[in-house]
Structures are given as C-alpha cells and as structure tokens.
Amino acid sequence: MTIREIIRMGHPTLRQVALPLSTDEIQSETTERLVEDMIDTLKSSGGIGIAAPQINESVRLAIIEITQTGSRYGELEPLPLTVFVNPVITVLEETMAGSWEGCLSIPGLRGWVERSQKILVEYLDLELNNHKRVFSDFHATVCQHEFDHLDGHLYVDHVQDMRNLVFESEMTHLLHSD
Ligand code: NI
C-alpha cells in the first residue's frame, strides 16, 4: 500500500497532455502498481476520483469511486470503483448543469463549473475489455473533471465568473441555486 503525494496546481505535470497506454503497458506490473497506488491515494484523500497525472504520472488513466454518503459532495448516486484507461468522451446532449467542483490538486477551493450532463465514455479496463458507457448528471460531471486532467486542464479553467471561485470553508455564506 502506497499513498502517493498529490501534486498541486502549479506543478507542470498537471498541464501536460498525458500519453495513452499501449496494450503492453496496460497489462504491465508497472500499471498494476500505479492503479493500486491511485486507489490507496484516493481512499486516503476522501476524494471521489483521481487521475494519474495528479500523482505525477503523465498517462491516460483515471479512477472514480462514488459512495452514497461520506463524501464532501453530499448525498450522491454511487458509482463502484471504476478504472478508466485511455477514456474518450463524446457529448450526447448539450444540456449543461453547474456544480461546485473541487480537486485534490487544488485543496481548499471550490468553483462553480457548468458541464454537459449526458456523455458517452469509451475506455479500456485493465483486462483490455472495451467499454462504451453513458454517464448522466453528476457522474457525467465527475468523468469530465477527471478526464480533463489527462489533457492538462483543471476545473478552474472552466470557472466563467471568478466570483464563483471560493474557499470551501467560506461556502456556508453561499446560497447558490442552479
Ligand atoms: Ni481534479
């Protein structure tokens, strides 16, 4: 079990376009260990998703695990631990919705970001199975946030009104409705 250091906004790796994993790399012990480290790091952080670049590994790999309670995002529809290798998003509906996003690489802050609410995600798992899955609502938001990391984007890039970039500890003052 290895909890890795999560790099923060300002570290150049977070702004790089990460490299896709080849089939050999996906089945390698290196990737297996990397995924284990990502799981350990995610679980110890209290987050709901982490992308490999956040632990300074510039490859197209992200994991998401949403449990119903106990997250800082309130009550959510659960999503069992899922490993996404080389994910590609296709937007299915233009409908957007906003939420207060946070990021393990930007601790203490939240920003109001609008994202597409219905997307198709094509990805591989660690056994090289191809998946095509539709994600809606908050799950669609989380996928877009995590996979953005693979292209060197952070949620703050999508905050349209900088007055909506706030410290989490001040959020009790906000009565934002979407
Ligand atoms: Ni993030």
mmCIF file of C-alpha atoms and ligand atoms in Angstrom:
data_model
loop_
_atom_site.group_PDB
_atom_site.id
_atom_site.type_symbol
_atom_site.label_atom_id
_atom_site.label_comp_id
_atom_site.label_asym_id
_atom_site.label_seq_id
_atom_site.Cartn_x
_atom_site.Cartn_y
_atom_site.Cartn_z
ATOM 1 C CA MET A 1 0.000 0.000 0.000
ATOM 2 C CA THR A 2 1.473 3.274 -1.088
ATOM 3 C CA ILE A 3 -0.170 6.609 -0.613
ATOM 4 C CA ARG A 4 1.475 8.884 -3.129
ATOM 5 C CA GLU A 5 1.960 12.624 -2.959
ATOM 6 C CA ILE A 6 -0.749 14.515 -4.829
ATOM 7 C CA ILE A 7 0.827 17.310 -6.845
ATOM 8 C CA ARG A 8 -0.897 20.681 -6.768
ATOM 9 C CA MET A 9 -1.842 23.373 -9.250
ATOM 10 C CA GLY A 10 1.371 24.972 -10.453
ATOM 11 C CA HIS A 11 3.192 21.675 -10.942
ATOM 12 C CA PRO A 12 3.904 21.424 -14.683
ATOM 13 C CA THR A 13 2.761 17.783 -14.980
ATOM 14 C CA LEU A 14 -0.824 18.913 -14.338
ATOM 15 C CA ARG A 15 -0.643 20.989 -17.522
ATOM 16 C CA GLN A 16 0.742 18.289 -19.804
ATOM 17 C CA VAL A 17 -1.245 16.207 -22.253
ATOM 18 C CA ALA A 18 -0.811 12.696 -20.843
ATOM 19 C CA LEU A 19 0.264 9.784 -23.038
ATOM 20 C CA PRO A 20 -2.074 6.909 -23.931
ATOM 21 C CA LEU A 21 -1.161 3.488 -22.558
ATOM 22 C CA SER A 22 -0.309 0.749 -25.056
ATOM 23 C CA THR A 23 -1.843 -2.702 -24.653
ATOM 24 C CA ASP A 24 1.504 -3.992 -23.331
ATOM 25 C CA GLU A 25 1.689 -1.148 -20.837
ATOM 26 C CA ILE A 26 -1.896 -1.704 -19.661
ATOM 27 C CA GLN A 27 -1.054 -5.308 -18.748
ATOM 28 C CA SER A 28 2.290 -4.465 -17.164
ATOM 29 C CA GLU A 29 3.113 -4.725 -13.474
ATOM 30 C CA THR A 30 4.032 -1.054 -13.542
ATOM 31 C CA THR A 31 0.462 -0.118 -14.444
ATOM 32 C CA GLU A 32 -0.957 -2.591 -11.919
ATOM 33 C CA ARG A 33 1.114 -0.956 -9.175
ATOM 34 C CA LEU A 34 0.206 2.520 -10.394
ATOM 35 C CA VAL A 35 -3.514 1.710 -10.186
ATOM 36 C CA GLU A 36 -3.041 0.274 -6.667
ATOM 37 C CA ASP A 37 -1.254 3.457 -5.640
ATOM 38 C CA MET A 38 -4.026 5.588 -7.157
ATOM 39 C CA ILE A 39 -6.659 3.615 -5.232
ATOM 40 C CA ASP A 40 -4.719 3.934 -1.951
ATOM 41 C CA THR A 41 -4.132 7.636 -2.557
ATOM 42 C CA LEU A 42 -7.768 8.286 -3.480
ATOM 43 C CA LYS A 43 -9.120 6.416 -0.459
ATOM 44 C CA SER A 44 -6.809 8.257 1.932
ATOM 45 C CA SER A 45 -7.740 11.628 0.436
ATOM 46 C CA GLY A 46 -11.521 11.404 0.782
ATOM 47 C CA GLY A 47 -11.935 12.326 -2.891
ATOM 48 C CA ILE A 48 -14.179 10.636 -5.449
ATOM 49 C CA GLY A 49 -11.776 10.493 -8.363
ATOM 50 C CA ILE A 50 -8.122 10.808 -9.206
ATOM 51 C CA ALA A 51 -6.185 10.898 -12.456
ATOM 52 C CA ALA A 52 -2.651 9.547 -12.864
ATOM 53 C CA PRO A 53 -1.136 12.998 -13.604
ATOM 54 C CA GLN A 54 -2.200 14.071 -10.094
ATOM 55 C CA ILE A 55 0.420 11.693 -8.692
ATOM 56 C CA ASN A 56 2.887 12.896 -11.296
ATOM 57 C CA GLU A 57 2.395 10.030 -13.781
ATOM 58 C CA SER A 58 1.564 11.523 -17.152
ATOM 59 C CA VAL A 59 -0.524 8.676 -18.589
ATOM 60 C CA ARG A 60 -4.188 8.462 -19.609
ATOM 61 C CA LEU A 61 -5.546 6.646 -16.585
ATOM 62 C CA ALA A 62 -8.162 7.724 -14.045
ATOM 63 C CA ILE A 63 -10.216 6.085 -11.330
ATOM 64 C CA ILE A 64 -13.575 7.098 -9.892
ATOM 65 C CA GLU A 65 -15.376 5.729 -6.852
ATOM 66 C CA ILE A 66 -18.527 7.354 -5.539
ATOM 67 C CA THR A 67 -20.071 6.061 -2.360
ATOM 68 C CA GLN A 68 -23.524 7.199 -1.351
ATOM 69 C CA THR A 69 -22.521 9.104 1.740
ATOM 70 C CA GLY A 70 -19.445 10.351 3.448
ATOM 71 C CA SER A 71 -18.186 12.499 0.626
ATOM 72 C CA ARG A 72 -17.796 16.246 0.784
ATOM 73 C CA TYR A 73 -20.305 16.482 -2.079
ATOM 74 C CA GLY A 74 -23.302 15.373 -0.020
ATOM 75 C CA GLU A 75 -25.596 12.502 -0.973
ATOM 76 C CA LEU A 76 -24.745 11.040 -4.344
ATOM 77 C CA GLU A 77 -25.722 8.179 -6.587
ATOM 78 C CA PRO A 78 -22.973 5.589 -6.036
ATOM 79 C CA LEU A 79 -20.524 4.512 -8.717
ATOM 80 C CA PRO A 80 -18.424 1.445 -7.864
ATOM 81 C CA LEU A 81 -14.665 1.784 -8.223
ATOM 82 C CA THR A 82 -14.007 2.018 -11.938
ATOM 83 C CA VAL A 83 -10.660 2.167 -13.716
ATOM 84 C CA PHE A 84 -10.689 4.138 -16.959
ATOM 85 C CA VAL A 85 -7.799 3.583 -19.378
ATOM 86 C CA ASN A 86 -7.462 5.886 -22.401
ATOM 87 C CA PRO A 87 -11.003 7.284 -21.967
ATOM 88 C CA VAL A 88 -12.630 9.272 -24.774
ATOM 89 C CA ILE A 89 -15.726 11.417 -24.232
ATOM 90 C CA THR A 90 -18.481 12.122 -26.755
ATOM 91 C CA VAL A 91 -21.069 14.679 -25.662
ATOM 92 C CA LEU A 92 -24.559 13.254 -26.275
ATOM 93 C CA GLU A 93 -26.685 16.189 -25.157
ATOM 94 C CA GLU A 94 -25.845 19.852 -24.991
ATOM 95 C CA THR A 95 -27.734 20.262 -21.716
ATOM 96 C CA MET A 96 -25.382 21.759 -19.159
ATOM 97 C CA ALA A 97 -25.634 21.942 -15.401
ATOM 98 C CA GLY A 98 -23.385 23.516 -12.830
ATOM 99 C CA SER A 99 -21.934 22.251 -9.592
ATOM 100 C CA TRP A 100 -19.353 23.315 -7.038
ATOM 101 C CA GLU A 101 -16.316 21.333 -8.110
ATOM 102 C CA GLY A 102 -13.284 20.677 -6.010
ATOM 103 C CA CYS A 103 -9.987 18.999 -6.850
ATOM 104 C CA LEU A 104 -7.388 17.172 -4.797
ATOM 105 C CA SER A 105 -4.751 19.208 -6.659
ATOM 106 C CA ILE A 106 -6.397 22.492 -5.614
ATOM 107 C CA PRO A 107 -7.043 21.873 -1.914
ATOM 108 C CA GLY A 108 -9.405 24.161 -0.031
ATOM 109 C CA LEU A 109 -11.106 25.721 -3.067
ATOM 110 C CA ARG A 110 -14.357 25.134 -4.908
ATOM 111 C CA GLY A 111 -15.523 26.586 -8.188
ATOM 112 C CA TRP A 112 -18.849 26.736 -9.997
ATOM 113 C CA VAL A 113 -18.458 24.874 -13.288
ATOM 114 C CA GLU A 114 -21.047 24.002 -15.919
ATOM 115 C CA ARG A 115 -20.659 20.721 -17.783
ATOM 116 C CA SER A 116 -22.574 18.556 -20.232
ATOM 117 C CA GLN A 117 -24.967 16.255 -18.413
ATOM 118 C CA LYS A 118 -25.071 13.322 -20.812
ATOM 119 C CA ILE A 119 -21.907 11.851 -22.299
ATOM 120 C CA LEU A 120 -20.660 8.630 -23.846
ATOM 121 C CA VAL A 121 -17.349 7.352 -22.484
ATOM 122 C CA GLU A 122 -15.298 4.816 -24.428
ATOM 123 C CA TYR A 123 -12.467 3.303 -22.426
ATOM 124 C CA LEU A 124 -10.475 0.177 -21.731
ATOM 125 C CA ASP A 125 -10.222 -1.643 -18.437
ATOM 126 C CA LEU A 126 -7.069 -3.337 -17.134
ATOM 127 C CA GLU A 127 -8.082 -6.610 -18.842
ATOM 128 C CA LEU A 128 -8.215 -4.757 -22.180
ATOM 129 C CA ASN A 129 -12.000 -5.011 -22.434
ATOM 130 C CA ASN A 130 -13.591 -2.220 -24.443
ATOM 131 C CA HIS A 131 -16.377 -0.325 -22.709
ATOM 132 C CA LYS A 132 -18.922 2.131 -24.037
ATOM 133 C CA ARG A 133 -20.976 3.630 -21.240
ATOM 134 C CA VAL A 134 -23.359 6.537 -20.987
ATOM 135 C CA PHE A 135 -22.943 8.719 -17.915
ATOM 136 C CA SER A 136 -25.521 11.294 -16.821
ATOM 137 C CA ASP A 137 -25.848 14.112 -14.320
ATOM 138 C CA PHE A 138 -23.201 14.233 -11.589
ATOM 139 C CA HIS A 139 -21.429 11.119 -12.897
ATOM 140 C CA ALA A 140 -21.015 12.901 -16.250
ATOM 141 C CA THR A 141 -19.559 15.905 -14.438
ATOM 142 C CA VAL A 142 -17.085 13.765 -12.498
ATOM 143 C CA CYS A 143 -15.933 11.957 -15.664
ATOM 144 C CA GLN A 144 -15.355 15.262 -17.451
ATOM 145 C CA HIS A 145 -13.436 16.641 -14.467
ATOM 146 C CA GLU A 146 -11.195 13.574 -14.161
ATOM 147 C CA PHE A 147 -10.538 13.104 -17.865
ATOM 148 C CA ASP A 148 -9.767 16.820 -18.219
ATOM 149 C CA HIS A 149 -6.677 16.070 -16.099
ATOM 150 C CA LEU A 150 -5.435 13.823 -18.927
ATOM 151 C CA ASP A 151 -5.413 16.819 -21.260
ATOM 152 C CA GLY A 152 -3.746 19.203 -18.837
ATOM 153 C CA HIS A 153 -6.957 21.004 -17.897
ATOM 154 C CA LEU A 154 -8.138 21.910 -14.396
ATOM 155 C CA TYR A 155 -11.669 22.817 -13.310
ATOM 156 C CA VAL A 156 -10.585 26.401 -12.622
ATOM 157 C CA ASP A 157 -10.117 26.777 -16.396
ATOM 158 C CA HIS A 158 -13.911 26.394 -16.712
ATOM 159 C CA VAL A 159 -14.976 28.805 -13.958
ATOM 160 C CA GLN A 160 -16.609 31.556 -16.004
ATOM 161 C CA ASP A 161 -17.185 34.046 -13.207
ATOM 162 C CA MET A 162 -14.183 34.314 -10.863
ATOM 163 C CA ARG A 163 -16.538 35.397 -8.069
ATOM 164 C CA ASN A 164 -17.561 31.738 -8.132
ATOM 165 C CA LEU A 165 -14.102 30.519 -7.126
ATOM 166 C CA VAL A 166 -14.239 30.334 -3.350
ATOM 167 C CA PHE A 167 -12.708 28.743 -0.298
ATOM 168 C CA GLU A 168 -14.600 25.657 0.813
ATOM 169 C CA SER A 169 -14.555 26.948 4.390
ATOM 170 C CA GLU A 170 -16.493 30.068 3.291
ATOM 171 C CA MET A 171 -19.179 28.162 1.398
ATOM 172 C CA THR A 172 -21.666 28.448 4.243
ATOM 173 C CA HIS A 173 -22.143 32.059 3.048
ATOM 174 C CA LEU A 174 -23.348 30.937 -0.352
ATOM 175 C CA LEU A 175 -26.913 30.229 -1.323
ATOM 176 C CA HIS A 176 -26.298 29.316 -4.917
ATOM 177 C CA SER A 177 -29.142 27.864 -6.919
ATOM 178 C CA ASP A 178 -28.728 26.453 -10.389
HETATM 179 NI NI NI B 1 -9.255 17.085 -10.059
#
